Short mmCIF file of C-alpha atoms in Angstrom, two decimals:
data_model
loop_
_atom_site.label_atom_id
_atom_site.label_comp_id
_atom_site.label_asym_id
_atom_site.label_seq_id
_atom_site.Cartn_x
_atom_site.Cartn_y
_atom_site.Cartn_z
CA MET A 1 -209.36 -55.73 -73.22
CA THR A 2 -208.68 -55.71 -69.53
CA ILE A 3 -206.13 -52.81 -69.21
CA ASP A 4 -202.83 -53.92 -67.08
CA VAL A 5 -199.31 -54.62 -67.72
CA GLN A 6 -198.45 -58.13 -69.12
CA GLU A 7 -195.07 -59.70 -68.70
CA ILE A 8 -193.23 -61.90 -70.93
CA ILE A 9 -189.99 -64.08 -70.41
CA ILE A 10 -187.93 -63.29 -73.44
CA ASP A 11 -185.40 -66.43 -73.62
CA GLY A 12 -181.68 -67.09 -75.25
CA VAL A 13 -180.64 -63.55 -75.17
CA SER A 14 -177.87 -63.46 -72.14
CA GLY A 15 -175.17 -65.33 -74.53
CA GLN A 16 -174.91 -68.63 -72.39
CA VAL A 17 -173.67 -71.99 -74.23
CA PRO A 18 -174.20 -75.27 -73.02
CA THR A 19 -171.89 -76.35 -70.20
CA LYS A 20 -172.42 -80.03 -70.72
CA ALA A 21 -169.33 -82.57 -70.74
CA GLU A 22 -168.13 -83.29 -73.85
CA LYS A 23 -169.44 -86.73 -75.19
CA TYR A 24 -167.29 -88.95 -77.61
CA ILE A 25 -167.97 -92.43 -79.23
CA PHE A 26 -165.44 -95.62 -78.83
CA VAL A 27 -165.90 -98.42 -80.68
CA GLY A 28 -163.70 -101.64 -80.96
CA THR A 29 -163.72 -105.32 -79.27
CA CYS A 30 -163.64 -106.05 -75.71
CA SER A 31 -163.88 -109.67 -73.61
CA LYS A 32 -167.42 -108.93 -71.51
CA GLY A 33 -169.50 -105.98 -73.03
CA ILE A 34 -172.77 -106.34 -75.06
CA GLU A 35 -171.86 -105.81 -78.94
CA ASN A 36 -173.52 -102.90 -80.19
CA LYS A 37 -174.73 -101.80 -76.83
CA ILE A 38 -173.92 -98.22 -75.56
CA TYR A 39 -171.94 -97.97 -72.18
CA THR A 40 -171.52 -94.51 -70.95
CA PHE A 41 -168.53 -93.88 -68.75
CA GLY A 42 -167.09 -91.30 -66.67
CA LYS A 43 -163.35 -90.77 -65.07
CA ASN A 44 -164.23 -92.75 -62.04
CA SER A 45 -166.41 -95.42 -64.03
CA ASP A 46 -165.83 -98.99 -63.56
CA TYR A 47 -165.42 -99.49 -67.31
CA LYS A 48 -163.47 -102.66 -66.64
CA LYS A 49 -166.12 -104.42 -64.72
CA GLU A 50 -168.49 -103.71 -67.61
CA LEU A 51 -166.35 -104.59 -70.53
CA GLY A 52 -163.55 -106.66 -69.56
CA GLU A 53 -160.37 -106.94 -71.33
CA GLY A 54 -159.46 -105.81 -74.83
CA ARG A 55 -158.46 -103.21 -76.97
CA LEU A 56 -161.39 -100.97 -76.15
CA THR A 57 -160.95 -101.00 -72.76
CA ASP A 58 -157.16 -100.41 -73.37
CA LYS A 59 -157.98 -97.21 -74.93
CA ILE A 60 -160.84 -95.93 -72.47
CA LYS A 61 -157.90 -96.56 -69.94
CA ASP A 62 -155.36 -94.56 -72.03
CA PHE A 63 -157.97 -91.47 -72.72
CA PHE A 64 -158.83 -91.10 -69.14
CA SER A 65 -155.42 -91.08 -68.05
CA VAL A 66 -154.28 -87.98 -69.63
CA LEU A 67 -157.86 -86.08 -69.48
CA GLN A 68 -157.71 -82.77 -67.82
CA GLU A 69 -161.28 -81.77 -68.25
CA GLU A 70 -164.89 -83.59 -67.80
CA ALA A 71 -165.60 -85.71 -70.80
CA ILE A 72 -168.33 -88.78 -71.53
CA VAL A 73 -167.07 -91.63 -73.21
CA ILE A 74 -170.05 -93.52 -75.31
CA ALA A 75 -168.43 -96.59 -75.57
CA ILE A 76 -169.86 -99.25 -78.04
CA PRO A 77 -168.41 -102.83 -78.26
CA SER A 78 -167.92 -104.11 -82.18
CA GLU A 79 -168.40 -107.51 -83.23
CA LYS A 80 -165.23 -109.82 -82.74
CA ASP A 81 -165.66 -111.04 -86.30
CA ILE A 82 -161.93 -111.27 -86.73
CA ALA A 83 -160.57 -113.83 -84.01
CA GLY A 84 -157.94 -112.85 -81.88
CA GLU A 85 -154.49 -114.75 -82.39
CA ILE A 86 -151.83 -116.39 -80.07
CA ARG A 87 -148.48 -116.61 -81.71
CA GLU A 88 -146.28 -119.43 -81.12
CA ILE A 89 -144.08 -119.67 -78.59
CA ILE A 90 -140.55 -118.50 -78.81
CA PHE A 91 -138.14 -120.55 -76.41
CA GLU A 92 -135.01 -119.15 -74.49
CA GLY A 93 -132.95 -121.52 -72.47
CA THR A 94 -132.03 -125.67 -72.06
CA GLY A 95 -135.39 -126.94 -70.21
CA LYS A 96 -136.41 -129.78 -72.39
CA ALA A 97 -140.24 -129.84 -71.43
CA THR A 98 -142.94 -129.71 -73.96
CA TYR A 99 -145.77 -127.40 -74.34
CA THR A 100 -148.82 -126.60 -76.16
CA VAL A 101 -150.67 -123.59 -75.92
CA THR A 102 -154.99 -123.65 -75.76
CA GLY A 103 -157.68 -121.03 -75.74
CA ASN A 104 -158.90 -117.60 -77.32
CA SER A 105 -157.16 -114.70 -77.09
CA LEU A 106 -158.92 -111.75 -75.41
CA CYS A 107 -156.91 -108.99 -75.72
CA ASP A 108 -153.12 -108.03 -76.34
CA THR A 109 -150.32 -109.33 -73.86
CA ASP A 110 -146.68 -109.59 -74.29
CA ILE A 111 -146.27 -113.20 -71.84
CA VAL A 112 -143.00 -114.19 -70.38
CA ILE A 113 -143.05 -117.19 -68.24
CA GLN A 114 -139.40 -117.37 -66.68
CA ILE A 115 -138.17 -120.18 -64.57
CA LEU A 116 -136.92 -119.49 -61.00
CA SER A 117 -135.82 -122.53 -59.91
CA GLY A 118 -135.23 -125.75 -62.49
CA GLY A 119 -137.02 -129.28 -62.02
CA ALA A 120 -139.97 -131.20 -62.86
CA LEU A 121 -143.56 -130.35 -62.91
CA ASN A 122 -144.51 -130.15 -59.10
CA GLU A 123 -141.04 -129.01 -58.11
CA ALA A 124 -140.02 -125.94 -60.64
CA THR A 125 -140.65 -122.60 -59.62
CA ALA A 126 -141.93 -119.73 -62.18
CA LYS A 127 -143.07 -116.50 -62.46
CA ILE A 128 -145.28 -114.67 -65.27
CA SER A 129 -145.35 -110.85 -66.73
CA ILE A 130 -148.08 -110.30 -69.12
CA ASP A 131 -145.98 -106.99 -70.60
CA GLY A 132 -142.71 -108.15 -71.50
CA GLY A 133 -141.18 -108.23 -68.20
CA ASP A 134 -141.55 -105.24 -67.03
CA ASN A 135 -143.47 -106.42 -64.02
CA TRP A 136 -144.19 -109.79 -62.55
CA MET A 137 -146.80 -111.72 -60.94
CA SER A 138 -146.21 -113.53 -57.63
CA PRO A 139 -143.98 -116.60 -57.98
CA PHE A 140 -145.48 -119.89 -58.26
CA THR A 141 -144.89 -123.94 -58.58
CA MET A 142 -145.38 -125.38 -61.66
CA PRO A 143 -148.47 -127.09 -61.68
CA VAL A 144 -148.36 -131.13 -61.57
CA ASP A 145 -150.68 -131.01 -64.38
CA GLY A 146 -148.86 -128.77 -66.16
CA LYS A 147 -151.56 -125.80 -66.69
CA VAL A 148 -150.76 -122.37 -66.37
CA ASN A 149 -153.73 -120.28 -66.88
CA VAL A 150 -153.36 -116.94 -67.89
CA GLU A 151 -156.34 -115.74 -67.42
CA ILE A 152 -156.52 -111.99 -68.56
CA ALA A 153 -154.86 -113.29 -72.13
CA GLY A 154 -157.85 -116.10 -72.06
CA ILE A 155 -155.03 -118.86 -72.96
CA VAL A 156 -153.68 -122.05 -71.01
CA VAL A 157 -150.29 -123.02 -71.49
CA THR A 158 -149.89 -126.83 -71.02
CA PHE A 159 -146.45 -128.06 -70.35
CA ALA A 160 -145.04 -131.90 -69.87
CA ASN A 161 -142.19 -133.21 -68.05
CA PHE A 162 -138.99 -134.69 -70.33
CA THR A 163 -138.29 -138.11 -70.20
CA THR A 164 -136.06 -137.52 -67.54
CA PRO A 165 -138.27 -135.16 -65.54
CA SER A 166 -135.48 -133.61 -63.55
CA GLN A 167 -134.35 -131.76 -67.14
CA SER A 168 -137.51 -130.50 -67.88
CA PHE A 169 -136.68 -126.85 -66.59
CA VAL A 170 -133.70 -125.12 -65.81
CA THR A 171 -133.15 -121.95 -64.17
CA GLY A 172 -133.17 -119.01 -66.64
CA ASP A 173 -135.38 -120.59 -69.07
CA ARG A 174 -137.78 -118.31 -70.81
CA TYR A 175 -140.78 -118.71 -72.41
CA PHE A 176 -142.26 -115.93 -74.63
CA LEU A 177 -145.91 -115.74 -75.87
CA LYS A 178 -147.72 -112.62 -77.57
CA THR A 179 -151.44 -112.92 -77.90
CA ILE A 180 -153.49 -110.37 -80.37
CA SER A 181 -156.85 -108.91 -79.34
CA PRO A 182 -159.66 -109.92 -81.75
CA LYS A 183 -160.62 -107.22 -84.09
CA SER A 184 -163.50 -106.03 -85.88
CA GLY A 185 -164.16 -106.11 -90.13
CA ILE A 186 -165.21 -102.88 -91.26
CA THR A 187 -168.86 -103.51 -91.73
CA ALA A 188 -168.90 -104.69 -87.96
CA LEU A 189 -167.13 -101.33 -87.31
CA ILE A 190 -169.62 -98.96 -88.80
CA GLU A 191 -172.56 -100.94 -87.47
CA ALA A 192 -171.56 -100.17 -83.75
CA ILE A 193 -170.72 -96.59 -84.93
CA GLU A 194 -174.23 -96.09 -86.06
CA VAL A 195 -175.55 -97.37 -82.97
CA GLY A 196 -174.00 -94.33 -81.04
CA LEU A 197 -174.72 -91.84 -83.65
CA GLU A 198 -178.47 -92.46 -83.49
CA LEU A 199 -178.34 -90.85 -79.93
CA TYR A 200 -175.30 -88.80 -80.07
CA THR A 201 -173.70 -86.16 -81.70
CA PRO A 202 -170.08 -86.52 -80.65
CA ARG A 203 -166.84 -84.32 -80.95
CA TYR A 204 -165.24 -87.39 -82.57
CA VAL A 205 -165.74 -90.92 -83.31
CA TYR A 206 -162.56 -93.01 -82.05
CA VAL A 207 -162.04 -96.43 -83.68
CA CYS A 208 -160.18 -98.28 -81.17
CA GLN A 209 -158.06 -100.85 -83.34
CA ASP A 210 -155.48 -100.71 -85.94
CA THR A 211 -156.63 -99.63 -89.40
CA ASP A 212 -155.36 -99.37 -92.86
CA SER A 213 -156.36 -97.02 -96.04
CA LEU A 214 -159.40 -98.96 -96.24
CA HIS A 215 -160.84 -98.21 -93.49
CA TRP A 216 -159.96 -94.57 -93.71
CA VAL A 217 -161.80 -93.89 -96.78
CA THR A 218 -164.83 -95.52 -95.12
CA PHE A 219 -164.36 -93.34 -91.98
CA GLY A 220 -163.89 -90.61 -94.24
CA MET A 221 -167.07 -91.60 -96.24
CA LYS A 222 -169.19 -91.43 -93.22
CA ALA A 223 -167.48 -88.08 -92.05
CA ASP A 224 -169.09 -86.56 -95.11
CA GLU A 225 -172.29 -88.19 -94.81
CA LEU A 226 -172.52 -86.58 -91.19
CA PHE A 227 -171.29 -83.37 -92.50
CA SER A 228 -174.14 -83.26 -94.69
CA LEU A 229 -176.73 -84.30 -92.16
CA HIS A 230 -175.48 -81.21 -90.45
CA LYS A 231 -173.75 -83.40 -87.95
CA PRO A 232 -169.86 -82.17 -88.02
CA THR A 233 -167.69 -84.99 -86.89
CA TYR A 234 -164.20 -86.43 -87.21
CA PHE A 235 -162.46 -89.54 -87.08
CA ILE A 236 -159.62 -91.01 -85.05
CA THR A 237 -157.63 -94.41 -84.89
CA ASP A 238 -154.35 -95.98 -85.15
CA THR A 239 -152.17 -97.60 -87.54
CA ARG A 240 -150.61 -101.19 -87.22
CA GLU A 241 -147.97 -101.94 -84.68
CA LYS A 242 -144.20 -102.54 -85.41
CA ILE A 243 -143.76 -106.68 -86.50
CA GLU A 244 -141.84 -107.70 -83.27
CA ALA A 245 -141.57 -111.02 -83.52
CA ILE A 246 -143.12 -113.87 -85.43
CA LYS A 247 -142.30 -117.74 -85.39
CA ARG A 248 -143.52 -119.52 -88.12
CA ASN A 249 -143.01 -122.64 -89.92
CA GLY A 250 -142.43 -122.82 -93.66
CA THR A 251 -141.15 -124.97 -96.46
CA ILE A 252 -138.44 -123.87 -98.88
CA THR A 253 -135.99 -125.63 -101.24
CA ILE A 254 -132.66 -125.24 -102.22
CA SER A 255 -131.46 -122.25 -104.53
CA THR A 256 -134.94 -120.60 -104.38
CA LYS A 257 -136.69 -117.53 -103.01
CA ILE A 258 -140.02 -118.76 -102.52
CA ILE A 259 -141.13 -119.99 -98.95
CA THR A 260 -144.18 -122.00 -99.11
CA GLY A 261 -146.43 -124.17 -96.57
CA LEU A 262 -147.14 -121.13 -94.01
CA SER A 263 -149.83 -121.08 -91.87
CA LYS A 264 -150.91 -117.47 -92.66
CA THR A 265 -149.06 -114.01 -94.32
CA ASP A 266 -151.66 -111.71 -93.54
CA ASP A 267 -149.52 -110.24 -90.30
CA PHE A 268 -146.23 -109.94 -92.52
CA VAL A 269 -145.36 -106.97 -94.62
CA GLU A 270 -143.06 -106.41 -97.43
CA GLY A 271 -139.28 -105.72 -95.61
CA CYS A 272 -139.24 -107.90 -92.81
CA SER A 273 -136.31 -109.81 -92.07
CA VAL A 274 -136.35 -113.31 -92.27
CA THR A 275 -134.01 -115.62 -89.99
CA GLY A 276 -133.95 -119.42 -90.21
CA ASP A 277 -131.47 -122.72 -90.77
CA GLY A 278 -130.75 -122.54 -94.24
CA ILE A 279 -131.71 -118.51 -94.61
CA PRO A 280 -128.90 -116.39 -95.37
CA THR A 281 -128.38 -113.18 -93.37
CA ASN A 282 -129.81 -110.24 -94.46
CA THR A 283 -132.59 -112.13 -96.07
CA ILE A 284 -135.82 -109.89 -96.30
CA ILE A 285 -139.55 -110.68 -97.82
CA THR A 286 -139.67 -109.01 -101.08
CA LYS A 287 -143.54 -109.68 -101.88
CA ILE A 288 -146.37 -111.58 -100.23
CA LEU A 289 -147.40 -114.04 -102.77
CA SER A 290 -150.25 -115.62 -101.72
CA PRO A 291 -151.57 -116.46 -97.67
CA THR A 292 -149.56 -119.41 -97.69
CA SER A 293 -146.10 -118.04 -99.32
CA VAL A 294 -143.73 -115.19 -99.47
CA GLU A 295 -140.85 -114.20 -102.04
CA ILE A 296 -137.26 -113.31 -100.08
CA ASN A 297 -134.30 -111.69 -101.67
CA ASN A 298 -131.44 -114.65 -101.12
CA ASN A 299 -131.44 -118.25 -101.98
CA ALA A 300 -132.24 -120.80 -99.85
CA THR A 301 -129.47 -123.29 -98.89
CA LYS A 302 -131.08 -125.95 -97.69
CA THR A 303 -134.14 -127.63 -98.79
CA GLN A 304 -136.52 -128.57 -95.31
CA THR A 305 -139.19 -127.13 -92.99
CA ILE A 306 -137.83 -124.75 -90.99
CA SER A 307 -138.92 -122.41 -88.11
CA LEU A 308 -138.80 -118.84 -89.47
CA LEU A 309 -138.67 -116.07 -87.16
CA ILE A 310 -140.40 -112.96 -88.81
CA LYS A 311 -139.36 -109.33 -87.71
CA GLU A 312 -139.42 -105.60 -88.52
CA ASP A 313 -137.23 -102.62 -88.12
CA ILE A 314 -138.22 -99.35 -87.28
CA SER A 315 -137.12 -97.71 -90.83
CA ASN A 316 -139.37 -100.73 -92.60
CA TYR A 317 -142.21 -100.24 -90.29
CA VAL A 318 -142.03 -96.14 -90.83
CA ASN A 319 -141.21 -96.57 -94.67
CA SER A 320 -144.71 -99.06 -95.12
CA LEU A 321 -147.22 -96.31 -93.74
CA VAL A 322 -145.80 -93.56 -95.67
CA LYS A 323 -146.56 -95.66 -98.59
CA GLU A 324 -149.87 -96.66 -96.75
CA ARG A 325 -150.70 -93.05 -96.60
CA GLN A 326 -150.26 -91.95 -100.18
CA SER A 327 -152.93 -93.67 -101.45
CA PHE A 328 -155.57 -91.60 -98.97
CA SER A 329 -156.22 -88.16 -97.92
CA HIS A 330 -159.29 -86.57 -95.95
CA ARG A 331 -159.41 -83.43 -93.87
CA PHE A 332 -161.89 -85.26 -91.10
CA VAL A 333 -159.63 -88.16 -90.43
CA ALA A 334 -157.02 -88.30 -88.33
CA VAL A 335 -154.53 -91.28 -87.71
CA CYS A 336 -152.29 -91.77 -84.51
CA ALA A 337 -148.99 -93.85 -86.07
CA GLY A 338 -146.72 -94.08 -82.96
CA TYR A 339 -146.60 -96.91 -80.71
CA GLY A 340 -144.74 -97.52 -77.63
CA GLU A 341 -145.33 -98.42 -73.79
CA VAL A 342 -148.15 -97.00 -72.48
CA ILE A 343 -147.89 -97.01 -68.46
CA GLU A 344 -151.06 -97.46 -66.62
CA LYS A 345 -151.49 -96.44 -63.25
CA THR A 346 -150.95 -99.88 -61.57
CA GLY A 347 -147.45 -99.84 -63.19
CA ILE A 348 -148.18 -102.32 -65.53
CA SER A 349 -146.89 -101.04 -69.10
CA GLN A 350 -147.81 -102.53 -72.69
CA VAL A 351 -146.68 -102.12 -76.26
CA ARG A 352 -149.43 -100.61 -77.99
CA ASN A 353 -150.53 -97.57 -80.15
CA TYR A 354 -150.54 -94.28 -78.15
CA SER A 355 -153.99 -93.17 -79.69
CA GLY A 356 -155.70 -93.68 -76.70
CA VAL A 357 -153.22 -90.83 -74.97
CA MET A 358 -154.01 -88.61 -78.31
CA ALA A 359 -157.49 -88.98 -77.83
CA GLY A 360 -157.29 -87.75 -74.24
CA THR A 361 -155.24 -84.78 -75.13
CA ILE A 362 -157.66 -83.74 -77.79
CA ALA A 363 -160.57 -83.96 -75.42
CA SER A 364 -158.48 -81.85 -72.90
CA ALA A 365 -157.80 -79.23 -75.31
CA ARG A 366 -159.76 -76.14 -76.10
CA VAL A 367 -161.07 -76.57 -79.91
CA ASN A 368 -158.28 -73.95 -81.01
CA GLU A 369 -155.65 -75.37 -79.21
CA SER A 370 -152.72 -77.61 -80.65
CA ILE A 371 -152.71 -80.89 -78.69
CA GLY A 372 -149.00 -80.04 -79.32
CA LYS A 373 -148.98 -77.22 -76.92
CA VAL A 374 -145.72 -77.63 -74.85
CA LYS A 375 -147.08 -75.79 -71.78
CA LYS A 376 -150.26 -77.55 -71.44
CA PHE A 377 -149.85 -81.38 -72.75
CA PRO A 378 -146.25 -82.71 -71.82
CA ILE A 379 -147.03 -86.63 -72.08
CA SER A 380 -144.92 -88.97 -69.61
CA ASN A 381 -146.89 -92.25 -69.41
CA VAL A 382 -145.49 -92.83 -73.06
CA LYS A 383 -142.07 -94.58 -73.30
CA LEU A 384 -141.15 -94.66 -77.01
CA PRO A 385 -139.22 -98.04 -78.26
CA GLN A 386 -135.81 -98.28 -78.38
CA GLY A 387 -134.23 -97.25 -81.70
CA TRP A 388 -136.98 -94.37 -82.56
CA THR A 389 -135.51 -91.34 -83.32
CA ASN A 390 -136.86 -87.55 -84.04
CA THR A 391 -136.22 -88.52 -87.75
CA HIS A 392 -138.63 -91.16 -87.40
CA SER A 393 -141.09 -88.85 -86.29
CA THR A 394 -140.81 -85.79 -88.33
CA ILE A 395 -141.45 -88.50 -91.46
CA LEU A 396 -144.37 -89.41 -90.29
CA ASN A 397 -145.39 -86.20 -89.09
CA ASP A 398 -144.46 -84.70 -92.63
CA ALA A 399 -146.84 -87.70 -93.99
CA GLY A 400 -149.88 -86.31 -92.14
CA PHE A 401 -149.79 -88.93 -89.25
CA VAL A 402 -149.86 -87.92 -85.40
CA VAL A 403 -146.65 -88.90 -83.63
CA LEU A 404 -144.96 -88.01 -80.38
CA ARG A 405 -141.41 -86.50 -80.45
CA ARG A 406 -138.62 -85.56 -77.80
CA LEU A 407 -137.57 -81.74 -77.52
CA GLU A 408 -133.96 -81.20 -76.83
CA GLY A 409 -134.08 -79.79 -72.95
CA LEU A 410 -137.33 -81.10 -71.98
CA ASN A 411 -137.91 -84.84 -70.11
CA SER A 412 -141.32 -85.01 -71.43
CA LEU A 413 -142.58 -86.12 -74.68
CA TYR A 414 -145.09 -84.21 -76.93
CA PHE A 415 -147.19 -84.23 -79.76
CA ALA A 416 -145.32 -83.10 -82.87
CA ARG A 417 -148.56 -81.79 -84.39
CA GLY A 418 -152.25 -82.67 -84.39
CA ASN A 419 -152.30 -83.59 -88.07
CA THR A 420 -155.44 -84.97 -90.25
CA LEU A 421 -155.04 -86.97 -93.24
CA ALA A 422 -155.97 -83.70 -95.43
CA GLU A 423 -154.27 -82.87 -98.43
CA ASP A 424 -151.35 -80.67 -98.23
CA THR A 425 -153.15 -77.84 -100.09
CA SER A 426 -156.26 -78.01 -97.54
CA ASP A 427 -156.73 -75.87 -94.95
CA TYR A 428 -157.98 -78.25 -92.61
CA LYS A 429 -154.77 -80.13 -92.10
CA TYR A 430 -154.74 -79.82 -88.35
CA ILE A 431 -157.58 -81.21 -85.91
CA GLU A 432 -157.59 -77.47 -83.91
CA ILE A 433 -158.76 -76.03 -87.31
CA VAL A 434 -161.35 -78.93 -87.56
CA ASP A 435 -162.80 -78.50 -84.46
CA THR A 436 -162.67 -75.17 -84.41
CA VAL A 437 -164.85 -74.76 -87.56
CA PHE A 438 -167.14 -77.54 -86.61
CA LYS A 439 -168.23 -75.66 -83.09
CA ALA A 440 -168.77 -72.48 -84.80
CA ILE A 441 -170.99 -74.68 -87.75
CA ARG A 442 -173.04 -76.30 -85.10
CA LEU A 443 -173.35 -72.79 -82.80
CA GLY A 444 -174.43 -71.13 -86.30
CA ARG A 445 -176.58 -73.64 -87.44
CA VAL A 446 -178.37 -73.48 -84.11
CA GLY A 447 -178.56 -69.81 -84.19
CA ALA A 448 -179.71 -69.53 -87.57
CA LEU A 449 -182.61 -72.34 -87.04
CA LYS A 450 -184.19 -70.02 -84.99
CA ASP A 451 -185.59 -67.77 -87.77
CA LEU A 452 -186.15 -70.83 -90.33
CA GLN A 453 -189.57 -69.83 -91.93
CA SER A 454 -189.81 -66.38 -90.72
CA GLU A 455 -190.43 -63.42 -92.72
CA GLY A 456 -187.60 -62.77 -95.30
CA ASP A 457 -188.12 -58.89 -95.07
CA SER A 458 -185.44 -56.53 -94.13
CA ALA A 459 -186.48 -56.84 -90.15
CA GLY A 460 -186.24 -60.37 -90.59
CA ILE A 461 -183.01 -60.66 -92.34
CA THR A 462 -181.53 -58.20 -89.68
CA ASN A 463 -182.95 -60.49 -87.04
CA ALA A 464 -181.52 -63.70 -88.62
CA HIS A 465 -178.06 -61.84 -89.10
CA ALA A 466 -178.22 -61.07 -85.33
CA GLU A 467 -179.14 -64.68 -84.21
CA ILE A 468 -176.08 -65.82 -85.95
CA ILE A 469 -173.96 -63.59 -84.83
CA THR A 470 -175.26 -63.89 -81.22
CA ALA A 471 -174.25 -67.55 -81.30
CA ILE A 472 -171.20 -67.32 -82.51
CA SER A 473 -169.95 -64.59 -80.60
CA THR A 474 -169.58 -67.29 -77.91
CA MET A 475 -166.24 -68.23 -79.55
CA THR A 476 -165.10 -64.72 -79.44
CA SER A 477 -165.95 -63.84 -75.83
CA ALA A 478 -164.83 -67.21 -74.15
CA SER A 479 -162.00 -66.78 -71.92
CA PRO A 480 -159.49 -67.70 -73.41
CA LYS A 481 -161.11 -67.04 -76.81
CA GLU A 482 -161.31 -70.13 -79.20
CA LEU A 483 -162.07 -67.20 -81.99
CA ASP A 484 -160.26 -64.35 -82.95
CA SER A 485 -162.89 -62.80 -84.75
CA PHE A 486 -165.59 -63.52 -87.42
CA GLU A 487 -167.85 -61.73 -90.15
CA VAL A 488 -171.43 -62.50 -90.88
CA ILE A 489 -171.77 -60.98 -94.27
CA ILE A 490 -175.03 -61.04 -96.40
CA PRO A 491 -174.63 -61.05 -99.97
CA PRO A 492 -176.68 -58.22 -101.99
CA ASN A 493 -179.21 -59.02 -104.50
CA GLN A 494 -180.45 -62.29 -103.14
CA ASP A 495 -183.28 -64.08 -104.54
CA ILE A 496 -184.67 -65.41 -101.19
CA VAL A 497 -188.02 -66.88 -102.49
CA ASN A 498 -186.30 -69.35 -104.99
CA ASN A 499 -182.83 -69.38 -103.19
CA GLY A 500 -183.54 -69.06 -99.94
CA LEU A 501 -181.21 -66.93 -97.73
CA VAL A 502 -177.40 -66.82 -97.77
CA PHE A 503 -175.23 -65.71 -95.35
CA ASN A 504 -171.23 -65.97 -95.67
CA LEU A 505 -169.34 -66.21 -92.77
CA VAL A 506 -165.35 -65.57 -92.73
CA LEU A 507 -163.60 -67.09 -89.13
CA TYR A 508 -160.41 -65.73 -88.37
CA GLY A 509 -158.63 -68.19 -85.88
CA ILE A 510 -155.82 -67.56 -83.33
CA PRO A 511 -152.42 -68.38 -85.15
CA ILE A 512 -150.29 -71.17 -83.65
CA ILE A 513 -146.69 -70.50 -82.92
CA LYS A 514 -145.38 -73.43 -84.81
CA ASN A 515 -141.51 -72.39 -85.12
CA MET A 516 -139.27 -69.68 -83.29
CA LYS A 517 -135.96 -68.30 -84.53
CA LEU A 518 -133.85 -66.94 -81.51
CA ASN A 519 -131.07 -64.40 -82.61
CA PHE A 520 -128.46 -64.22 -79.99
CA MET A 521 -125.85 -61.35 -80.37
CA PHE A 522 -122.67 -61.13 -77.65
CA LYS A 523 -121.15 -57.92 -76.76
CA TYR A 524 -118.25 -56.87 -74.28
CA ALA A 525 -119.61 -54.58 -71.41
CA ASN A 526 -118.03 -51.15 -71.64
CA PRO A 527 -116.82 -50.25 -68.12
CA PHE A 528 -117.00 -46.65 -68.72
CA GLU A 529 -120.58 -46.38 -69.49
CA GLU A 530 -122.70 -46.31 -66.12
#
């Protein structure tokens, strides 16, 4: 052997950790994106050009509106196997024009067509809002063919003159129309999720549509499967929104409590109010009997086919979600139960679940930070609905949902807590705990893998122990810290040959201040004391 000095580079001992932007998988429907294709977006990406309209686009928009850190959205459009809905027009006014609606709903809109000056087609003027009347497009003359195209929603409202054309439209007439975005069934959602998971291990998977306990069970099972595959990931999603107003025709017979002949009932819930000719006041739905019939609490006073208006109050909405929650728990599923006007940078505001804001707040937080941290996460682009109180927020928060609340003395809204739907006795009731432990697991695993198939003697065990400590130490040396401290314990008397090598890891988290108590005392000053 030649006598010389050999140089060897030893890598992986500096304590550096990857500084890549975190990745987040978003799954939902949109009008333009190719189903089950992966799209990647940053904060300045033109995601609307690629995806068009829909809930996936809306949630990405809300996510980036509050994001404080670099992040990459892995967006996968899911199959639209549940068609969107065009609700029946609710008319307020005295004009006598007739109207029909055609098209296929592309997204969620609250359309208002308001008549500015009366008359016939090609004479009357109007304006359109897609956000319930908060913002308006430019005024226009009602077209001679009566076709008013609301392109963003994918629909056309066609008006026809009354037999006396001048009476067709009257100043102040308003036409209200709500469109509901298409959705994906559970199988379609999982297919899209798996497309993303084949390439990426995200911090979380975000299902961008309203879901119920059947979905949550599926997401929980998927999270357990990913954990067993060494890909710790949790799921976040929405609940449904409150039923604002559904107009539907039905048939009822005098002195009975059954409404039949409804076109559908799957968008009703028990407790919704029912109004219409022949329906007594204070009438509610007590039971969904079939896809076309419901039971109510009062006897009808007429036998007829009537136009019904179905509404839900906030208390019924809150109670129905608490009931839904009672049938499910999982520590790796987090569900946002709040809704309100989400204000976009363009000034347009849409009433929707604010889970996109929740998702962006999580992405802005260190793994050990609560999304309710007052100093860092004030929410100013959401307006809670009229009648929503902190009592409603408290009930849903106590049930394990994520909601916004008001703090007396402050102007912004704040998340009450970053809850998961874990059991009350679980250590993993909060997102920041799940996030912290998942990060430690990922780091610890990579550290341990370096010594897989190494010698299991004293030196080999000591080296593996040191690698794990080095990996997780990045969380205690981070500034600010992500862990207060940790222990890596080697249990004695192990049978390494048959059972492998076991380490017990104890993570000591940084406490979160949930409550404060200020004890004030009043005393008079003594003028004789200096």
